[in-house]
Amino acid sequence: VYAGYAMANLDFGAFAVTAGVRVERTEVDITGYRLPTGGTTPVAATGGGNYTNVLPSIVLRAQPQDDVILRAAYSRSVGRPAYNQLSPGGSVNVVEESASFGNPDLKPYVSDNVDVSAEWYFAPGGLLSLGVFAKFIKDPIFSATATLTNVDFNGTVIPRLEVSQPQNAEQGDIIGLEAAYQQQF
């Protein structure tokens, strides 16, 4: 991963802006082993890819009163698959009738994030805050499971085989509300 970033902080008294951008170039080369269909000897398998992500962010802060702070933020983030999720290999357990495989074709997920919050500092050490957030995720990673029947594995027929493998979904959204109350005793 190669990365560079730029950031600026602008303060206008009761109003402040922090903005930035990060650019990341990712290069992935994967080597592992797999059993070819009908084969008994593992063979080398490769995968990988290259991609560039532009990840902007901006945070706005307003303080209309000494004890009230309002914030709004937007950011884009990237989450890469774990190395074991990208593995071109896998394992088959004939006794337990299960198999798991990696997926060298997994894409990273990219999330556009929005956060808005209000904080009231009503006393020394006292805080009441309320916030909402939303994450709009493209290509989220999940574990897919399928049950196959009468699978021929190296000459052994497995009547029922449960196979799991990480996959990319098309999109996913997370929307939430958070509240906090804090008071010193």
PDB file of C-alpha atoms in Angstrom:
ATOM      1  CA  VAL A   1       0.000   0.000   0.000  1.00  0.00           C
ATOM      2  CA  TYR A   2       1.370   3.383  -1.066  1.00  0.00           C
ATOM      3  CA  ALA A   3      -0.354   6.429   0.396  1.00  0.00           C
ATOM      4  CA  GLY A   4      -0.220  10.187   0.584  1.00  0.00           C
ATOM      5  CA  TYR A   5      -2.455  12.759   2.236  1.00  0.00           C
ATOM      6  CA  ALA A   6      -3.097  16.463   2.627  1.00  0.00           C
ATOM      7  CA  MET A   7      -5.031  18.159   5.402  1.00  0.00           C
ATOM      8  CA  ALA A   8      -6.046  21.697   6.361  1.00  0.00           C
ATOM      9  CA  ASN A   9      -7.420  23.105   9.624  1.00  0.00           C
ATOM     10  CA  LEU A  10      -9.298  26.391   9.372  1.00  0.00           C
ATOM     11  CA  ASP A  11     -10.461  28.088  12.588  1.00  0.00           C
ATOM     12  CA  PHE A  12     -12.904  31.000  12.475  1.00  0.00           C
ATOM     13  CA  GLY A  13     -13.597  31.324  16.198  1.00  0.00           C
ATOM     14  CA  ALA A  14     -16.995  29.751  16.790  1.00  0.00           C
ATOM     15  CA  PHE A  15     -16.721  27.841  13.526  1.00  0.00           C
ATOM     16  CA  ALA A  16     -13.961  25.441  12.361  1.00  0.00           C
ATOM     17  CA  VAL A  17     -13.340  23.243   9.330  1.00  0.00           C
ATOM     18  CA  THR A  18     -10.926  20.341   9.046  1.00  0.00           C
ATOM     19  CA  ALA A  19     -10.687  18.942   5.518  1.00  0.00           C
ATOM     20  CA  GLY A  20      -8.382  16.435   3.937  1.00  0.00           C
ATOM     21  CA  VAL A  21      -7.856  13.796   1.326  1.00  0.00           C
ATOM     22  CA  ARG A  22      -5.876  10.558   1.386  1.00  0.00           C
ATOM     23  CA  VAL A  23      -4.940   8.675  -1.775  1.00  0.00           C
ATOM     24  CA  GLU A  24      -3.989   5.002  -1.472  1.00  0.00           C
ATOM     25  CA  ARG A  25      -2.606   2.696  -4.156  1.00  0.00           C
ATOM     26  CA  THR A  26      -2.882  -0.987  -3.278  1.00  0.00           C
ATOM     27  CA  GLU A  27      -1.086  -3.778  -5.102  1.00  0.00           C
ATOM     28  CA  VAL A  28      -1.967  -7.373  -4.204  1.00  0.00           C
ATOM     29  CA  ASP A  29      -0.221 -10.536  -5.404  1.00  0.00           C
ATOM     30  CA  ILE A  30      -1.400 -13.830  -3.913  1.00  0.00           C
ATOM     31  CA  THR A  31       0.132 -17.267  -4.242  1.00  0.00           C
ATOM     32  CA  GLY A  32      -1.235 -20.439  -2.710  1.00  0.00           C
ATOM     33  CA  TYR A  33      -2.215 -23.979  -3.561  1.00  0.00           C
ATOM     34  CA  ARG A  34      -5.433 -25.720  -4.557  1.00  0.00           C
ATOM     35  CA  LEU A  35      -6.520 -29.163  -5.656  1.00  0.00           C
ATOM     36  CA  PRO A  36      -7.587 -29.232  -9.296  1.00  0.00           C
ATOM     37  CA  THR A  37     -10.934 -30.866 -10.072  1.00  0.00           C
ATOM     38  CA  GLY A  38     -10.390 -34.612  -9.963  1.00  0.00           C
ATOM     39  CA  GLY A  39      -6.737 -34.186  -8.940  1.00  0.00           C
ATOM     40  CA  THR A  40      -4.865 -35.432  -5.903  1.00  0.00           C
ATOM     41  CA  THR A  41      -1.771 -33.218  -6.086  1.00  0.00           C
ATOM     42  CA  PRO A  42      -1.960 -29.557  -5.056  1.00  0.00           C
ATOM     43  CA  VAL A  43      -1.034 -27.085  -7.780  1.00  0.00           C
ATOM     44  CA  ALA A  44       0.086 -23.467  -7.468  1.00  0.00           C
ATOM     45  CA  ALA A  45      -2.696 -20.904  -7.710  1.00  0.00           C
ATOM     46  CA  THR A  46      -2.331 -17.154  -7.946  1.00  0.00           C
ATOM     47  CA  GLY A  47      -4.543 -14.110  -7.756  1.00  0.00           C
ATOM     48  CA  GLY A  48      -4.461 -10.442  -6.950  1.00  0.00           C
ATOM     49  CA  GLY A  49      -5.086  -7.042  -8.378  1.00  0.00           C
ATOM     50  CA  ASN A  50      -4.293  -3.355  -8.144  1.00  0.00           C
ATOM     51  CA  TYR A  51      -6.564  -0.461  -7.226  1.00  0.00           C
ATOM     52  CA  THR A  52      -6.437   3.185  -6.144  1.00  0.00           C
ATOM     53  CA  ASN A  53      -8.759   4.817  -3.614  1.00  0.00           C
ATOM     54  CA  VAL A  54      -9.336   8.539  -3.102  1.00  0.00           C
ATOM     55  CA  LEU A  55     -10.553   9.068   0.473  1.00  0.00           C
ATOM     56  CA  PRO A  56     -11.794  12.608   1.229  1.00  0.00           C
ATOM     57  CA  SER A  57     -12.978  13.836   4.613  1.00  0.00           C
ATOM     58  CA  ILE A  58     -14.409  17.039   6.056  1.00  0.00           C
ATOM     59  CA  VAL A  59     -15.405  17.909   9.609  1.00  0.00           C
ATOM     60  CA  LEU A  60     -17.421  21.052  10.421  1.00  0.00           C
ATOM     61  CA  ARG A  61     -17.590  22.283  14.006  1.00  0.00           C
ATOM     62  CA  ALA A  62     -19.791  25.100  15.261  1.00  0.00           C
ATOM     63  CA  GLN A  63     -19.978  26.442  18.810  1.00  0.00           C
ATOM     64  CA  PRO A  64     -23.052  28.714  18.980  1.00  0.00           C
ATOM     65  CA  GLN A  65     -22.689  28.995  22.795  1.00  0.00           C
ATOM     66  CA  ASP A  66     -19.827  28.308  25.199  1.00  0.00           C
ATOM     67  CA  ASP A  67     -21.458  25.096  26.407  1.00  0.00           C
ATOM     68  CA  VAL A  68     -22.810  23.761  23.058  1.00  0.00           C
ATOM     69  CA  ILE A  69     -20.854  22.169  20.196  1.00  0.00           C
ATOM     70  CA  LEU A  70     -22.390  21.019  16.912  1.00  0.00           C
ATOM     71  CA  ARG A  71     -20.461  18.745  14.531  1.00  0.00           C
ATOM     72  CA  ALA A  72     -21.060  17.383  11.053  1.00  0.00           C
ATOM     73  CA  ALA A  73     -18.643  15.112   9.189  1.00  0.00           C
ATOM     74  CA  TYR A  74     -18.296  13.238   5.927  1.00  0.00           C
ATOM     75  CA  SER A  75     -15.566  10.721   5.139  1.00  0.00           C
ATOM     76  CA  ARG A  76     -14.828   7.873   2.775  1.00  0.00           C
ATOM     77  CA  SER A  77     -12.941   4.818   4.018  1.00  0.00           C
ATOM     78  CA  VAL A  78     -11.688   1.553   2.564  1.00  0.00           C
ATOM     79  CA  GLY A  79     -11.541  -1.885   4.190  1.00  0.00           C
ATOM     80  CA  ARG A  80      -9.336  -4.521   2.657  1.00  0.00           C
ATOM     81  CA  PRO A  81     -10.028  -8.251   2.915  1.00  0.00           C
ATOM     82  CA  ALA A  82      -7.934 -10.149   5.467  1.00  0.00           C
ATOM     83  CA  TYR A  83      -5.063 -12.133   3.982  1.00  0.00           C
ATOM     84  CA  ASN A  84      -6.691 -15.468   4.842  1.00  0.00           C
ATOM     85  CA  GLN A  85      -9.880 -14.355   3.035  1.00  0.00           C
ATOM     86  CA  LEU A  86      -7.859 -13.802  -0.151  1.00  0.00           C
ATOM     87  CA  SER A  87      -6.108 -17.182  -0.067  1.00  0.00           C
ATOM     88  CA  PRO A  88      -6.591 -19.185  -3.280  1.00  0.00           C
ATOM     89  CA  GLY A  89      -6.509 -22.349  -1.161  1.00  0.00           C
ATOM     90  CA  GLY A  90      -8.840 -23.932   1.334  1.00  0.00           C
ATOM     91  CA  SER A  91      -9.588 -27.043   3.322  1.00  0.00           C
ATOM     92  CA  VAL A  92     -12.018 -29.943   3.103  1.00  0.00           C
ATOM     93  CA  ASN A  93     -12.978 -32.039   6.116  1.00  0.00           C
ATOM     94  CA  VAL A  94     -14.524 -35.266   4.791  1.00  0.00           C
ATOM     95  CA  VAL A  95     -15.448 -36.511   8.288  1.00  0.00           C
ATOM     96  CA  GLU A  96     -17.339 -33.339   9.266  1.00  0.00           C
ATOM     97  CA  GLU A  97     -18.607 -32.833   5.701  1.00  0.00           C
ATOM     98  CA  SER A  98     -17.440 -29.234   5.594  1.00  0.00           C
ATOM     99  CA  ALA A  99     -15.129 -27.134   3.460  1.00  0.00           C
ATOM    100  CA  SER A 100     -13.866 -23.575   3.525  1.00  0.00           C
ATOM    101  CA  PHE A 101     -12.058 -21.660   0.829  1.00  0.00           C
ATOM    102  CA  GLY A 102     -10.544 -18.235   0.384  1.00  0.00           C
ATOM    103  CA  ASN A 103     -11.493 -15.952  -2.473  1.00  0.00           C
ATOM    104  CA  PRO A 104      -8.689 -14.201  -4.385  1.00  0.00           C
ATOM    105  CA  ASP A 105     -11.351 -12.227  -6.320  1.00  0.00           C
ATOM    106  CA  LEU A 106     -12.585 -10.346  -3.226  1.00  0.00           C
ATOM    107  CA  LYS A 107     -12.766  -6.592  -3.640  1.00  0.00           C
ATOM    108  CA  PRO A 108     -12.146  -4.144  -0.798  1.00  0.00           C
ATOM    109  CA  TYR A 109     -15.231  -2.476   0.595  1.00  0.00           C
ATOM    110  CA  VAL A 110     -15.592   1.302   0.352  1.00  0.00           C
ATOM    111  CA  SER A 111     -17.774   3.211   2.788  1.00  0.00           C
ATOM    112  CA  ASP A 112     -19.187   6.725   2.572  1.00  0.00           C
ATOM    113  CA  ASN A 113     -19.779   7.895   6.158  1.00  0.00           C
ATOM    114  CA  VAL A 114     -21.897  10.761   7.509  1.00  0.00           C
ATOM    115  CA  ASP A 115     -21.990  11.793  11.174  1.00  0.00           C
ATOM    116  CA  VAL A 116     -23.918  14.637  12.851  1.00  0.00           C
ATOM    117  CA  SER A 117     -23.843  15.347  16.594  1.00  0.00           C
ATOM    118  CA  ALA A 118     -24.755  17.907  19.229  1.00  0.00           C
ATOM    119  CA  GLU A 119     -23.014  18.179  22.614  1.00  0.00           C
ATOM    120  CA  TRP A 120     -24.157  20.151  25.653  1.00  0.00           C
ATOM    121  CA  TYR A 121     -21.660  20.641  28.494  1.00  0.00           C
ATOM    122  CA  PHE A 122     -24.202  21.533  31.179  1.00  0.00           C
ATOM    123  CA  ALA A 123     -21.787  21.452  34.145  1.00  0.00           C
ATOM    124  CA  PRO A 124     -18.082  20.887  34.851  1.00  0.00           C
ATOM    125  CA  GLY A 125     -17.538  17.242  33.872  1.00  0.00           C
ATOM    126  CA  GLY A 126     -21.151  16.995  32.667  1.00  0.00           C
ATOM    127  CA  LEU A 127     -22.129  16.152  29.111  1.00  0.00           C
ATOM    128  CA  LEU A 128     -25.286  15.333  27.219  1.00  0.00           C
ATOM    129  CA  SER A 129     -24.817  14.404  23.549  1.00  0.00           C
ATOM    130  CA  LEU A 130     -26.906  13.072  20.709  1.00  0.00           C
ATOM    131  CA  GLY A 131     -25.648  11.898  17.334  1.00  0.00           C
ATOM    132  CA  VAL A 132     -26.775  10.163  14.191  1.00  0.00           C
ATOM    133  CA  PHE A 133     -24.584   8.328  11.731  1.00  0.00           C
ATOM    134  CA  ALA A 134     -24.907   6.546   8.420  1.00  0.00           C
ATOM    135  CA  LYS A 135     -22.484   4.334   6.524  1.00  0.00           C
ATOM    136  CA  PHE A 136     -23.194   3.459   2.903  1.00  0.00           C
ATOM    137  CA  ILE A 137     -20.969   0.506   2.017  1.00  0.00           C
ATOM    138  CA  LYS A 138     -20.151  -0.718  -1.488  1.00  0.00           C
ATOM    139  CA  ASP A 139     -18.927  -4.339  -1.840  1.00  0.00           C
ATOM    140  CA  PRO A 140     -19.226  -5.354   1.851  1.00  0.00           C
ATOM    141  CA  ILE A 141     -17.576  -8.686   2.647  1.00  0.00           C
ATOM    142  CA  PHE A 142     -19.602 -11.522   4.151  1.00  0.00           C
ATOM    143  CA  SER A 143     -19.207 -15.279   4.570  1.00  0.00           C
ATOM    144  CA  ALA A 144     -21.415 -17.206   2.138  1.00  0.00           C
ATOM    145  CA  THR A 145     -22.367 -20.783   2.990  1.00  0.00           C
ATOM    146  CA  ALA A 146     -23.851 -23.314   0.588  1.00  0.00           C
ATOM    147  CA  THR A 147     -24.786 -26.950   1.004  1.00  0.00           C
ATOM    148  CA  LEU A 148     -23.785 -29.197  -1.889  1.00  0.00           C
ATOM    149  CA  THR A 149     -24.930 -32.793  -2.374  1.00  0.00           C
ATOM    150  CA  ASN A 150     -23.087 -35.806  -3.780  1.00  0.00           C
ATOM    151  CA  VAL A 151     -19.730 -34.046  -4.123  1.00  0.00           C
ATOM    152  CA  ASP A 152     -16.931 -36.154  -5.632  1.00  0.00           C
ATOM    153  CA  PHE A 153     -13.752 -35.229  -3.787  1.00  0.00           C
ATOM    154  CA  ASN A 154     -10.707 -37.181  -5.004  1.00  0.00           C
ATOM    155  CA  GLY A 155     -12.778 -40.312  -5.625  1.00  0.00           C
ATOM    156  CA  THR A 156     -14.731 -40.052  -2.371  1.00  0.00           C
ATOM    157  CA  VAL A 157     -18.388 -39.088  -2.725  1.00  0.00           C
ATOM    158  CA  ILE A 158     -19.511 -36.832   0.077  1.00  0.00           C
ATOM    159  CA  PRO A 159     -23.323 -37.002   0.328  1.00  0.00           C
ATOM    160  CA  ARG A 160     -23.647 -33.543   1.896  1.00  0.00           C
ATOM    161  CA  LEU A 161     -20.906 -30.899   1.982  1.00  0.00           C
ATOM    162  CA  GLU A 162     -21.303 -27.504   3.628  1.00  0.00           C
ATOM    163  CA  VAL A 163     -18.991 -25.019   1.860  1.00  0.00           C
ATOM    164  CA  SER A 164     -18.148 -21.532   3.133  1.00  0.00           C
ATOM    165  CA  GLN A 165     -16.284 -18.775   1.318  1.00  0.00           C
ATOM    166  CA  PRO A 166     -16.029 -14.985   1.704  1.00  0.00           C
ATOM    167  CA  GLN A 167     -17.912 -13.015  -0.946  1.00  0.00           C
ATOM    168  CA  ASN A 168     -18.732  -9.416  -1.796  1.00  0.00           C
ATOM    169  CA  ALA A 169     -22.308  -8.223  -1.513  1.00  0.00           C
ATOM    170  CA  GLU A 170     -23.470  -5.383  -3.754  1.00  0.00           C
ATOM    171  CA  GLN A 171     -24.097  -2.870  -0.967  1.00  0.00           C
ATOM    172  CA  GLY A 172     -24.964  -2.495   2.679  1.00  0.00           C
ATOM    173  CA  ASP A 173     -26.100   0.389   4.866  1.00  0.00           C
ATOM    174  CA  ILE A 174     -25.658   1.009   8.574  1.00  0.00           C
ATOM    175  CA  ILE A 175     -27.715   3.786  10.152  1.00  0.00           C
ATOM    176  CA  GLY A 176     -27.726   4.518  13.836  1.00  0.00           C
ATOM    177  CA  LEU A 177     -28.389   6.855  16.686  1.00  0.00           C
ATOM    178  CA  GLU A 178     -26.114   7.373  19.672  1.00  0.00           C
ATOM    179  CA  ALA A 179     -26.705   9.212  22.914  1.00  0.00           C
ATOM    180  CA  ALA A 180     -24.470   9.826  25.920  1.00  0.00           C
ATOM    181  CA  TYR A 181     -24.935  11.277  29.384  1.00  0.00           C
ATOM    182  CA  GLN A 182     -22.019  11.923  31.691  1.00  0.00           C
ATOM    183  CA  GLN A 183     -21.980  13.615  35.071  1.00  0.00           C
ATOM    184  CA  GLN A 184     -19.285  13.833  37.715  1.00  0.00           C
ATOM    185  CA  PHE A 185     -20.360  12.844  41.219  1.00  0.00           C
TER     186      PHE A 185
END
